């Protein structure tokens, strides 16, 4: 195998003297579903923000398919095939759900620069949008402004938007946060169904351990900005450092 | 004129101008600090202070009455405005404030024109502040010395008020974290309204002080608002020190600039604002937003 | 759609039936409508409240005036070149301005417009200083064509320009670029996370708005016969902003009605009372507070492309326009 699909090498991010990320190294293989877990403040969202260029890295390198990701602005990172959802739902609240997904699809089409004569682009992206709305079960609220949807529907809409972009690497930041038990189960089911299909590589930040164990191939454990465990779910459960720091209070 | 005399007199001129500018800019920056809004109507309130001051001084025959009463009146106007027009906007997007205060600037300006007419209003310098003194051998207007001195005194007084007094502490706390203050049982709405009124009053004070120098004329609000913005942006939105330093800087640049390059003085101010907005939007002392 | 055709029909025959001075008024309304339309691209669709759109207006007016006075350009050529020149100047200006948003953007655009005002005021040799450029002629040509030099002819010229500009803007806001602007307006960070180079799109909107604003100014100078520094003044930027907001931002049509409303108010109210500007200011404030979707948005019974205020739960669902 050539260079790894996604590689973080000694990635650090400092806020003043505080190390939110401290020489984090990890390797993700193509097609893998990797969960990133850790207590609050462990640096999971910071890792995502550094990966996607929202925050510059204070040190280290990130490469994706051999190309460097570090130093790229967020839109460039996305154009490399990386899509993400956010910990706090980020949507175009005043636009209808369908338009949200359509815009996501449009962003990765070559026609996105057209100031005129965009009919064909519009039609095609609308088709993609309807397709994904149906897949996540939101076709019945397609015309509702995204800001008016329920929290659970909003989280699903965000996932649909990320997937409509046809990414090669998908970053999901706590997709089940704030969802009821039933909504969580529905989301996991949808995710599992969608992930089983394609050759998508997923990085998943999650607090809900059941979701993690039901979806993840491998788990990386962060604590205070450092990697303290990395392996299959079974392996990670057994590591004493991990048990001490995090899994001690499994609910 | 000897170089020392030149520097001294022009320096004092700059101080006097800086003092006037301070009164306008400190109100603007205080309002921004506590309400996160940019009060576009600030120049119009300055103008209102000038005209009100003129009427009060002409009516009562005492300049000092005007100096005290006009700011109080305009502060009351500001309080009324905050209560009626600005309150509904707190829940809206920030652009709404900008638009509404802009509308207020137009309305207030027009109201002044209708009430006082298009002719500028002259206000005589009070006798006790008239005439000139000798500064390094050159005659220098007493009134400008008064402005410089009064401005300095007010800077110190305001600074002490904000730093030492209970009310000042409340204001600073609300500027930093309004929610926290609210949780502690303080009526944040009244603090906001009070600061807005204070800011308006200070602007009006500047207007009254300026009138004997430049007369009260229509359009003085427009001229001053851009300068005030330049100062607040250079100094940093919401920063007291920034307002002081900025006012001094602009006062110096305008005074000496007018002397050496009279044609470019106007353009220089705008270029300065553009430069700051583009490369250091938070100014010299502003907070990272 | 039916309303639109009716309007076009009325506009087409108007100069033939209206008294002469009303034709002039109508022409002025259309020029201002174009000016307001151009600003809507920035305010209503990109969410950038420009307080300096007079910069484009003034640049267009002065460039056209200089071309007509000194280069003897045929009028259509002068107008076209002036609009293009304004767009060209808007590139570096917009590049700097789009580094900021919100209040800073508003102040920056204001500063640029005031800077141009100061330059126009002082640069006596080129701009005529405080007197401006007078006697701007409606030059004939090319090929000796003169139908647009008369009052009625000029009306039709402006009408055609307005119609063409509106058609372009309509198509533009529905295009991939246009729809992206709405996304950037709603949540710029998210648009960037989706892969949109938000800065580039905002610059595109700025340049487009400046082109049409410059076109309006270029049409104004030969209409009025002069160009003066006042065209750059912040009052003008404020007036066009009022037209957009009162008319209804984000609809393209609303601002045009706002322009008509503004001008008619000015003409008829100023004959009756001295305080028409006061009334307009009060209306403006009332609209911002109580009717944020503007008069046109109110009339349409459906909110425009993107509601200007936060969506209230009891409002009808919005649809993108068109």
mmCIF file of N, CA, C and O in Angstrom, chain B residues 38 40 84-85 88-89 91-96 98-100 102-108 110-111 113-114 222-223 225-226 229 233 237 262-263 266-268 270-271 273-275 277-279 281, chain C residues 49 51 96-97 99-100 102-104 106-108 110-112 114-115 117-119 122 233-235 237-239 241-242 245 274-278 281-282 284-285 287-290 292 308-310:
data_model
loop_
_atom_site.group_PDB
_atom_site.id
_atom_site.type_symbol
_atom_site.label_atom_id
_atom_site.label_comp_id
_atom_site.label_asym_id
_atom_site.label_seq_id
_atom_site.Cartn_x
_atom_site.Cartn_y
_atom_site.Cartn_z
ATOM 1 N N UNK B 38 -23.454 50.609 16.335
ATOM 2 C CA UNK B 38 -22.787 51.802 15.863
ATOM 3 C C UNK B 38 -23.856 52.860 15.668
ATOM 4 O O UNK B 38 -24.748 52.695 14.847
ATOM 5 N N UNK B 40 -25.194 55.715 14.223
ATOM 6 C CA UNK B 40 -24.993 56.608 13.094
ATOM 7 C C UNK B 40 -25.547 57.997 13.373
ATOM 8 O O UNK B 40 -25.200 58.959 12.702
ATOM 9 N N UNK B 84 -37.934 54.074 22.676
ATOM 10 C CA UNK B 84 -38.963 53.863 21.661
ATOM 11 C C UNK B 84 -38.447 53.174 20.421
ATOM 12 O O UNK B 84 -39.012 52.194 19.959
ATOM 13 N N UNK B 85 -37.365 53.697 19.880
ATOM 14 C CA UNK B 85 -36.951 53.249 18.552
ATOM 15 C C UNK B 85 -35.956 52.107 18.584
ATOM 16 O O UNK B 85 -35.988 51.219 17.736
ATOM 17 N N UNK B 88 -36.960 47.770 20.138
ATOM 18 C CA UNK B 88 -37.455 46.643 19.330
ATOM 19 C C UNK B 88 -36.378 45.976 18.502
ATOM 20 O O UNK B 88 -36.595 44.904 17.949
ATOM 21 N N UNK B 89 -35.210 46.597 18.405
ATOM 22 C CA UNK B 89 -34.225 46.091 17.463
ATOM 23 C C UNK B 89 -33.205 45.150 18.071
ATOM 24 O O UNK B 89 -32.427 44.537 17.355
ATOM 25 N N UNK B 91 -33.413 42.303 19.225
ATOM 26 C CA UNK B 91 -33.525 40.901 18.819
ATOM 27 C C UNK B 91 -33.222 40.707 17.342
ATOM 28 O O UNK B 91 -33.187 39.595 16.851
ATOM 29 N N UNK B 92 -33.011 41.792 16.629
ATOM 30 C CA UNK B 92 -32.842 41.684 15.181
ATOM 31 C C UNK B 92 -31.382 41.607 14.788
ATOM 32 O O UNK B 92 -30.496 41.718 15.624
ATOM 33 N N UNK B 93 -31.193 41.433 13.498
ATOM 34 C CA UNK B 93 -29.807 41.377 13.013
ATOM 35 C C UNK B 93 -29.150 42.752 13.165
ATOM 36 O O UNK B 93 -29.821 43.771 13.121
ATOM 37 N N UNK B 94 -27.829 42.788 13.383
ATOM 38 C CA UNK B 94 -27.140 44.052 13.674
ATOM 39 C C UNK B 94 -27.278 45.105 12.585
ATOM 40 O O UNK B 94 -27.184 46.295 12.865
ATOM 41 N N UNK B 95 -27.493 44.702 11.370
ATOM 42 C CA UNK B 95 -27.643 45.677 10.297
ATOM 43 C C UNK B 95 -28.812 46.614 10.530
ATOM 44 O O UNK B 95 -28.801 47.766 10.096
ATOM 45 N N UNK B 96 -29.823 46.130 11.239
ATOM 46 C CA UNK B 96 -31.010 46.950 11.470
ATOM 47 C C UNK B 96 -30.665 48.201 12.265
ATOM 48 O O UNK B 96 -31.190 49.278 12.006
ATOM 49 N N UNK B 98 -27.863 49.847 12.339
ATOM 50 C CA UNK B 98 -27.167 50.780 11.462
ATOM 51 C C UNK B 98 -28.168 51.555 10.621
ATOM 52 O O UNK B 98 -28.095 52.771 10.497
ATOM 53 N N UNK B 99 -29.133 50.852 10.065
ATOM 54 C CA UNK B 99 -30.120 51.501 9.215
ATOM 55 C C UNK B 99 -30.993 52.456 10.008
ATOM 56 O O UNK B 99 -31.252 53.581 9.580
ATOM 57 N N UNK B 100 -31.451 52.004 11.159
ATOM 58 C CA UNK B 100 -32.350 52.852 11.947
ATOM 59 C C UNK B 100 -31.637 54.099 12.444
ATOM 60 O O UNK B 100 -32.177 55.205 12.386
ATOM 61 N N UNK B 102 -29.183 55.484 11.089
ATOM 62 C CA UNK B 102 -28.991 56.321 9.920
ATOM 63 C C UNK B 102 -30.260 57.121 9.645
ATOM 64 O O UNK B 102 -30.218 58.321 9.380
ATOM 65 N N UNK B 103 -31.392 56.425 9.713
ATOM 66 C CA UNK B 103 -32.669 57.122 9.535
ATOM 67 C C UNK B 103 -32.847 58.218 10.578
ATOM 68 O O UNK B 103 -33.321 59.314 10.272
ATOM 69 N N UNK B 104 -32.458 57.926 11.803
ATOM 70 C CA UNK B 104 -32.565 58.930 12.870
ATOM 71 C C UNK B 104 -31.703 60.140 12.561
ATOM 72 O O UNK B 104 -32.100 61.277 12.815
ATOM 73 N N UNK B 105 -30.513 59.882 12.017
ATOM 74 C CA UNK B 105 -29.630 60.990 11.655
ATOM 75 C C UNK B 105 -30.331 61.913 10.661
ATOM 76 O O UNK B 105 -30.293 63.141 10.795
ATOM 77 N N UNK B 106 -30.992 61.323 9.682
ATOM 78 C CA UNK B 106 -31.708 62.124 8.696
ATOM 79 C C UNK B 106 -32.861 62.887 9.344
ATOM 80 O O UNK B 106 -33.042 64.087 9.115
ATOM 81 N N UNK B 107 -33.630 62.171 10.165
ATOM 82 C CA UNK B 107 -34.807 62.785 10.787
ATOM 83 C C UNK B 107 -34.408 63.933 11.705
ATOM 84 O O UNK B 107 -34.983 65.020 11.655
ATOM 85 N N UNK B 108 -33.406 63.679 12.544
ATOM 86 C CA UNK B 108 -32.970 64.721 13.482
ATOM 87 C C UNK B 108 -32.425 65.920 12.718
ATOM 88 O O UNK B 108 -32.727 67.072 13.027
ATOM 89 N N UNK B 110 -33.191 66.898 9.719
ATOM 90 C CA UNK B 110 -34.298 67.616 9.115
ATOM 91 C C UNK B 110 -35.084 68.400 10.148
ATOM 92 O O UNK B 110 -35.506 69.528 9.915
ATOM 93 N N UNK B 111 -35.314 67.778 11.306
ATOM 94 C CA UNK B 111 -36.064 68.453 12.364
ATOM 95 C C UNK B 111 -35.358 69.729 12.781
ATOM 96 O O UNK B 111 -35.993 70.769 13.004
ATOM 97 N N UNK B 113 -33.380 71.507 10.906
ATOM 98 C CA UNK B 113 -33.523 72.477 9.816
ATOM 99 C C UNK B 113 -34.887 73.143 9.872
ATOM 100 O O UNK B 113 -35.030 74.341 9.662
ATOM 101 N N UNK B 114 -35.900 72.362 10.159
ATOM 102 C CA UNK B 114 -37.247 72.927 10.213
ATOM 103 C C UNK B 114 -37.417 73.860 11.414
ATOM 104 O O UNK B 114 -38.095 74.874 11.336
ATOM 105 N N UNK B 222 -22.863 65.836 9.812
ATOM 106 C CA UNK B 222 -22.305 64.966 8.784
ATOM 107 C C UNK B 222 -20.788 65.023 8.791
ATOM 108 O O UNK B 222 -20.105 64.004 8.730
ATOM 109 N N UNK B 223 -20.257 66.235 8.880
ATOM 110 C CA UNK B 223 -18.802 66.371 8.868
ATOM 111 C C UNK B 223 -18.155 65.668 10.040
ATOM 112 O O UNK B 223 -17.085 65.075 9.908
ATOM 113 N N UNK B 225 -19.381 63.138 11.965
ATOM 114 C CA UNK B 225 -19.621 61.709 12.181
ATOM 115 C C UNK B 225 -18.540 60.856 11.546
ATOM 116 O O UNK B 225 -18.100 59.860 12.123
ATOM 117 N N UNK B 226 -18.080 61.257 10.380
ATOM 118 C CA UNK B 226 -17.041 60.461 9.744
ATOM 119 C C UNK B 226 -15.744 60.552 10.542
ATOM 120 O O UNK B 226 -15.067 59.553 10.764
ATOM 121 N N UNK B 229 -16.038 58.341 13.495
ATOM 122 C CA UNK B 229 -15.854 56.945 13.140
ATOM 123 C C UNK B 229 -14.390 56.623 12.941
ATOM 124 O O UNK B 229 -13.901 55.579 13.369
ATOM 125 N N UNK B 233 -12.547 53.841 15.104
ATOM 126 C CA UNK B 233 -11.989 52.686 14.425
ATOM 127 C C UNK B 233 -10.494 52.597 14.642
ATOM 128 O O UNK B 233 -9.956 51.518 14.870
ATOM 129 N N UNK B 237 -13.021 50.033 18.668
ATOM 130 C CA UNK B 237 -14.402 50.167 19.139
ATOM 131 C C UNK B 237 -14.520 49.751 20.593
ATOM 132 O O UNK B 237 -14.121 48.665 20.964
ATOM 133 N N UNK B 262 -3.093 71.500 2.937
ATOM 134 C CA UNK B 262 -4.515 71.788 3.157
ATOM 135 C C UNK B 262 -5.448 71.025 2.227
ATOM 136 O O UNK B 262 -6.546 70.667 2.598
ATOM 137 N N UNK B 263 -4.980 70.729 1.036
ATOM 138 C CA UNK B 263 -5.885 70.062 0.098
ATOM 139 C C UNK B 263 -6.075 68.588 0.416
ATOM 140 O O UNK B 263 -7.089 68.006 0.075
ATOM 141 N N UNK B 266 -8.512 66.352 4.024
ATOM 142 C CA UNK B 266 -9.779 65.628 3.985
ATOM 143 C C UNK B 266 -9.568 64.194 3.519
ATOM 144 O O UNK B 266 -9.990 63.239 4.162
ATOM 145 N N UNK B 267 -8.873 64.072 2.395
ATOM 146 C CA UNK B 267 -8.665 62.734 1.839
ATOM 147 C C UNK B 267 -7.848 61.865 2.779
ATOM 148 O O UNK B 267 -8.075 60.659 2.883
ATOM 149 N N UNK B 268 -6.902 62.499 3.493
ATOM 150 C CA UNK B 268 -6.020 61.724 4.370
ATOM 151 C C UNK B 268 -6.815 60.998 5.446
ATOM 152 O O UNK B 268 -6.527 59.848 5.796
ATOM 153 N N UNK B 270 -9.886 59.899 5.304
ATOM 154 C CA UNK B 270 -10.581 58.732 4.758
ATOM 155 C C UNK B 270 -9.611 57.614 4.441
ATOM 156 O O UNK B 270 -9.909 56.433 4.664
ATOM 157 N N UNK B 271 -8.442 57.972 3.921
ATOM 158 C CA UNK B 271 -7.445 56.947 3.640
ATOM 159 C C UNK B 271 -7.032 56.232 4.918
ATOM 160 O O UNK B 271 -6.858 55.014 4.937
ATOM 161 N N UNK B 273 -8.819 55.796 7.577
ATOM 162 C CA UNK B 273 -9.896 54.890 7.990
ATOM 163 C C UNK B 273 -9.884 53.625 7.159
ATOM 164 O O UNK B 273 -10.049 52.519 7.675
ATOM 165 N N UNK B 274 -9.693 53.791 5.853
ATOM 166 C CA UNK B 274 -9.651 52.615 4.978
ATOM 167 C C UNK B 274 -8.511 51.696 5.384
ATOM 168 O O UNK B 274 -8.680 50.486 5.517
ATOM 169 N N UNK B 275 -7.344 52.307 5.621
ATOM 170 C CA UNK B 275 -6.181 51.497 5.971
ATOM 171 C C UNK B 275 -6.438 50.696 7.249
ATOM 172 O O UNK B 275 -6.152 49.505 7.322
ATOM 173 N N UNK B 277 -9.352 49.883 8.665
ATOM 174 C CA UNK B 277 -10.401 48.885 8.505
ATOM 175 C C UNK B 277 -9.910 47.651 7.774
ATOM 176 O O UNK B 277 -10.347 46.542 8.041
ATOM 177 N N UNK B 278 -8.999 47.857 6.841
ATOM 178 C CA UNK B 278 -8.561 46.732 6.047
ATOM 179 C C UNK B 278 -7.503 45.905 6.778
ATOM 180 O O UNK B 278 -7.546 44.680 6.772
ATOM 181 N N UNK B 279 -6.550 46.607 7.446
ATOM 182 C CA UNK B 279 -5.433 45.851 7.982
ATOM 183 C C UNK B 279 -5.480 45.610 9.485
ATOM 184 O O UNK B 279 -4.856 44.695 9.965
ATOM 185 N N UNK B 281 -8.662 45.843 11.760
ATOM 186 C CA UNK B 281 -10.039 46.275 11.996
ATOM 187 C C UNK B 281 -10.356 46.547 13.455
ATOM 188 O O UNK B 281 -11.295 47.266 13.752
ATOM 189 N N UNK C 49 -24.510 45.407 3.518
ATOM 190 C CA UNK C 49 -25.126 46.732 3.525
ATOM 191 C C UNK C 49 -24.078 47.774 3.183
ATOM 192 O O UNK C 49 -23.276 48.162 4.032
ATOM 193 N N UNK C 51 -22.831 51.418 2.488
ATOM 194 C CA UNK C 51 -23.180 52.807 2.751
ATOM 195 C C UNK C 51 -22.439 53.723 1.783
ATOM 196 O O UNK C 51 -22.352 54.925 2.012
ATOM 197 N N UNK C 96 -10.766 45.034 -1.418
ATOM 198 C CA UNK C 96 -10.467 45.532 -0.082
ATOM 199 C C UNK C 96 -11.696 45.475 0.813
ATOM 200 O O UNK C 96 -11.627 45.035 1.957
ATOM 201 N N UNK C 97 -12.820 45.900 0.296
ATOM 202 C CA UNK C 97 -14.027 45.981 1.123
ATOM 203 C C UNK C 97 -14.518 44.611 1.568
ATOM 204 O O UNK C 97 -15.009 44.465 2.691
ATOM 205 N N UNK C 99 -12.966 42.222 2.481
ATOM 206 C CA UNK C 99 -12.187 41.654 3.573
ATOM 207 C C UNK C 99 -12.974 41.765 4.878
ATOM 208 O O UNK C 99 -12.649 41.118 5.862
ATOM 209 N N UNK C 100 -13.982 42.632 4.895
ATOM 210 C CA UNK C 100 -14.750 42.850 6.116
ATOM 211 C C UNK C 100 -16.216 42.561 5.858
ATOM 212 O O UNK C 100 -16.636 42.391 4.727
ATOM 213 N N UNK C 102 -20.426 43.320 7.682
ATOM 214 C CA UNK C 102 -21.214 44.033 8.679
ATOM 215 C C UNK C 102 -20.887 45.503 8.767
ATOM 216 O O UNK C 102 -20.798 46.206 7.765
ATOM 217 N N UNK C 103 -20.712 45.958 9.998
ATOM 218 C CA UNK C 103 -20.481 47.379 10.243
ATOM 219 C C UNK C 103 -19.196 47.861 9.590
ATOM 220 O O UNK C 103 -19.147 48.934 8.988
ATOM 221 N N UNK C 104 -18.135 47.064 9.700
ATOM 222 C CA UNK C 104 -16.866 47.458 9.091
ATOM 223 C C UNK C 104 -17.009 47.622 7.592
ATOM 224 O O UNK C 104 -16.459 48.563 7.009
ATOM 225 N N UNK C 106 -19.758 48.422 6.013
ATOM 226 C CA UNK C 106 -20.535 49.649 5.810
ATOM 227 C C UNK C 106 -19.623 50.872 5.920
ATOM 228 O O UNK C 106 -19.677 51.782 5.085
ATOM 229 N N UNK C 107 -18.799 50.903 6.953
ATOM 230 C CA UNK C 107 -17.912 52.055 7.157
ATOM 231 C C UNK C 107 -16.875 52.158 6.054
ATOM 232 O O UNK C 107 -16.520 53.258 5.615
ATOM 233 N N UNK C 108 -16.372 51.022 5.612
ATOM 234 C CA UNK C 108 -15.353 51.026 4.573
ATOM 235 C C UNK C 108 -15.909 51.558 3.258
ATOM 236 O O UNK C 108 -15.283 52.384 2.589
ATOM 237 N N UNK C 110 -18.432 53.495 2.973
ATOM 238 C CA UNK C 110 -18.675 54.919 3.207
ATOM 239 C C UNK C 110 -17.390 55.716 3.020
ATOM 240 O O UNK C 110 -17.369 56.765 2.376
ATOM 241 N N UNK C 111 -16.312 55.176 3.591
ATOM 242 C CA UNK C 111 -15.028 55.863 3.495
ATOM 243 C C UNK C 111 -14.586 56.015 2.042
ATOM 244 O O UNK C 111 -14.109 57.071 1.624
ATOM 245 N N UNK C 112 -14.733 54.977 1.254
ATOM 246 C CA UNK C 112 -14.347 55.044 -0.154
ATOM 247 C C UNK C 112 -15.159 56.097 -0.901
ATOM 248 O O UNK C 112 -14.624 56.881 -1.684
ATOM 249 N N UNK C 114 -16.663 58.694 0.372
ATOM 250 C CA UNK C 114 -16.268 60.021 0.841
ATOM 251 C C UNK C 114 -14.912 60.417 0.271
ATOM 252 O O UNK C 114 -14.655 61.588 -0.009
ATOM 253 N N UNK C 115 -14.047 59.435 0.122
ATOM 254 C CA UNK C 115 -12.738 59.687 -0.473
ATOM 255 C C UNK C 115 -12.907 60.195 -1.901
ATOM 256 O O UNK C 115 -12.293 61.177 -2.311
ATOM 257 N N UNK C 117 -15.516 61.600 -3.047
ATOM 258 C CA UNK C 117 -16.112 62.934 -2.928
ATOM 259 C C UNK C 117 -15.026 63.974 -2.739
ATOM 260 O O UNK C 117 -15.019 65.012 -3.414
ATOM 261 N N UNK C 118 -14.104 63.673 -1.829
ATOM 262 C CA UNK C 118 -13.018 64.619 -1.580
ATOM 263 C C UNK C 118 -12.173 64.821 -2.832
ATOM 264 O O UNK C 118 -11.798 65.943 -3.163
ATOM 265 N N UNK C 119 -11.888 63.744 -3.534
ATOM 266 C CA UNK C 119 -11.082 63.833 -4.759
ATOM 267 C C UNK C 119 -11.818 64.663 -5.812
ATOM 268 O O UNK C 119 -11.241 65.556 -6.435
ATOM 269 N N UNK C 122 -11.676 68.331 -4.976
ATOM 270 C CA UNK C 122 -10.402 69.037 -5.016
ATOM 271 C C UNK C 122 -9.729 69.027 -6.386
ATOM 272 O O UNK C 122 -8.973 69.918 -6.721
ATOM 273 N N UNK C 233 -21.744 61.940 -2.397
ATOM 274 C CA UNK C 233 -21.935 62.213 -0.982
ATOM 275 C C UNK C 233 -22.738 61.121 -0.287
ATOM 276 O O UNK C 233 -23.600 60.483 -0.887
ATOM 277 N N UNK C 234 -22.481 60.977 1.009
ATOM 278 C CA UNK C 234 -23.095 59.861 1.731
ATOM 279 C C UNK C 234 -24.613 59.960 1.763
ATOM 280 O O UNK C 234 -25.303 58.968 1.928
ATOM 281 N N UNK C 235 -25.140 61.178 1.585
ATOM 282 C CA UNK C 235 -26.585 61.333 1.541
ATOM 283 C C UNK C 235 -27.165 60.532 0.371
ATOM 284 O O UNK C 235 -28.208 59.876 0.500
ATOM 285 N N UNK C 237 -25.812 57.854 -1.007
ATOM 286 C CA UNK C 237 -25.744 56.442 -0.643
ATOM 287 C C UNK C 237 -26.881 56.080 0.302
ATOM 288 O O UNK C 237 -27.476 55.008 0.188
ATOM 289 N N UNK C 238 -27.180 56.994 1.203
ATOM 290 C CA UNK C 238 -28.259 56.746 2.144
ATOM 291 C C UNK C 238 -29.604 56.697 1.451
ATOM 292 O O UNK C 238 -30.452 55.858 1.754
ATOM 293 N N UNK C 239 -29.799 57.604 0.487
ATOM 294 C CA UNK C 239 -31.085 57.644 -0.209
ATOM 295 C C UNK C 239 -31.334 56.348 -0.983
ATOM 296 O O UNK C 239 -32.439 55.800 -0.953
ATOM 297 N N UNK C 241 -30.084 53.469 -0.369
ATOM 298 C CA UNK C 241 -30.287 52.403 0.615
ATOM 299 C C UNK C 241 -31.727 52.438 1.122
ATOM 300 O O UNK C 241 -32.372 51.396 1.295
ATOM 301 N N UNK C 242 -32.229 53.638 1.341
ATOM 302 C CA UNK C 242 -33.621 53.783 1.769
ATOM 303 C C UNK C 242 -34.564 53.221 0.713
ATOM 304 O O UNK C 242 -35.515 52.498 1.026
ATOM 305 N N UNK C 245 -34.489 49.385 0.970
ATOM 306 C CA UNK C 245 -35.103 48.834 2.173
ATOM 307 C C UNK C 245 -36.595 49.080 2.193
ATOM 308 O O UNK C 245 -37.382 48.165 2.470
ATOM 309 N N UNK C 274 -42.544 71.535 3.579
ATOM 310 C CA UNK C 274 -41.096 71.652 3.567
ATOM 311 C C UNK C 274 -40.429 70.445 4.202
ATOM 312 O O UNK C 274 -39.225 70.263 4.102
ATOM 313 N N UNK C 275 -41.217 69.611 4.855
ATOM 314 C CA UNK C 275 -40.602 68.564 5.676
ATOM 315 C C UNK C 275 -40.709 67.178 5.056
ATOM 316 O O UNK C 275 -40.817 66.195 5.758
ATOM 317 N N UNK C 276 -40.672 67.090 3.699
ATOM 318 C CA UNK C 276 -40.827 65.783 3.076
ATOM 319 C C UNK C 276 -39.682 64.840 3.446
ATOM 320 O O UNK C 276 -39.883 63.637 3.593
ATOM 321 N N UNK C 277 -38.489 65.392 3.622
ATOM 322 C CA UNK C 277 -37.347 64.537 3.957
ATOM 323 C C UNK C 277 -37.538 63.942 5.348
ATOM 324 O O UNK C 277 -37.138 62.811 5.613
ATOM 325 N N UNK C 278 -38.154 64.732 6.220
ATOM 326 C CA UNK C 278 -38.433 64.244 7.560
ATOM 327 C C UNK C 278 -39.415 63.080 7.495
ATOM 328 O O UNK C 278 -39.232 62.037 8.134
ATOM 329 N N UNK C 281 -37.737 60.035 6.217
ATOM 330 C CA UNK C 281 -36.896 59.433 7.244
ATOM 331 C C UNK C 281 -37.720 58.627 8.239
ATOM 332 O O UNK C 281 -37.343 57.524 8.630
ATOM 333 N N UNK C 282 -38.864 59.187 8.635
ATOM 334 C CA UNK C 282 -39.726 58.492 9.589
ATOM 335 C C UNK C 282 -40.293 57.214 8.972
ATOM 336 O O UNK C 282 -40.366 56.169 9.619
ATOM 337 N N UNK C 284 -38.916 55.495 6.682
ATOM 338 C CA UNK C 284 -37.799 54.555 6.603
ATOM 339 C C UNK C 284 -37.606 53.824 7.928
ATOM 340 O O UNK C 284 -37.499 52.604 7.978
ATOM 341 N N UNK C 285 -37.575 54.605 9.019
ATOM 342 C CA UNK C 285 -37.373 53.984 10.327
ATOM 343 C C UNK C 285 -38.510 53.017 10.628
ATOM 344 O O UNK C 285 -38.304 51.894 11.094
ATOM 345 N N UNK C 287 -40.373 51.393 8.574
ATOM 346 C CA UNK C 287 -40.270 50.198 7.739
ATOM 347 C C UNK C 287 -39.227 49.234 8.302
ATOM 348 O O UNK C 287 -39.466 48.038 8.417
ATOM 349 N N UNK C 288 -38.077 49.777 8.689
ATOM 350 C CA UNK C 288 -37.025 48.902 9.203
ATOM 351 C C UNK C 288 -37.503 48.161 10.451
ATOM 352 O O UNK C 288 -37.226 46.983 10.634
ATOM 353 N N UNK C 289 -38.238 48.875 11.301
ATOM 354 C CA UNK C 289 -38.663 48.261 12.552
ATOM 355 C C UNK C 289 -39.855 47.324 12.344
ATOM 356 O O UNK C 289 -39.862 46.194 12.821
ATOM 357 N N UNK C 290 -40.870 47.805 11.626
ATOM 358 C CA UNK C 290 -42.127 47.061 11.573
ATOM 359 C C UNK C 290 -42.346 46.259 10.304
ATOM 360 O O UNK C 290 -43.060 45.268 10.316
ATOM 361 N N UNK C 292 -39.902 44.855 7.879
ATOM 362 C CA UNK C 292 -38.549 44.649 7.339
ATOM 363 C C UNK C 292 -38.520 44.082 5.928
ATOM 364 O O UNK C 292 -37.522 44.231 5.221
ATOM 365 N N UNK C 308 -35.769 39.243 5.670
ATOM 366 C CA UNK C 308 -34.719 40.121 6.185
ATOM 367 C C UNK C 308 -34.506 39.943 7.682
ATOM 368 O O UNK C 308 -33.429 40.063 8.197
ATOM 369 N N UNK C 309 -35.588 39.645 8.393
ATOM 370 C CA UNK C 309 -35.437 39.415 9.822
ATOM 371 C C UNK C 309 -35.490 37.918 10.082
ATOM 372 O O UNK C 309 -35.743 37.136 9.192
ATOM 373 N N UNK C 310 -35.251 37.551 11.309
ATOM 374 C CA UNK C 310 -35.285 36.134 11.638
ATOM 375 C C UNK C 310 -36.689 35.590 11.382
ATOM 376 O O UNK C 310 -37.669 36.256 11.650
#
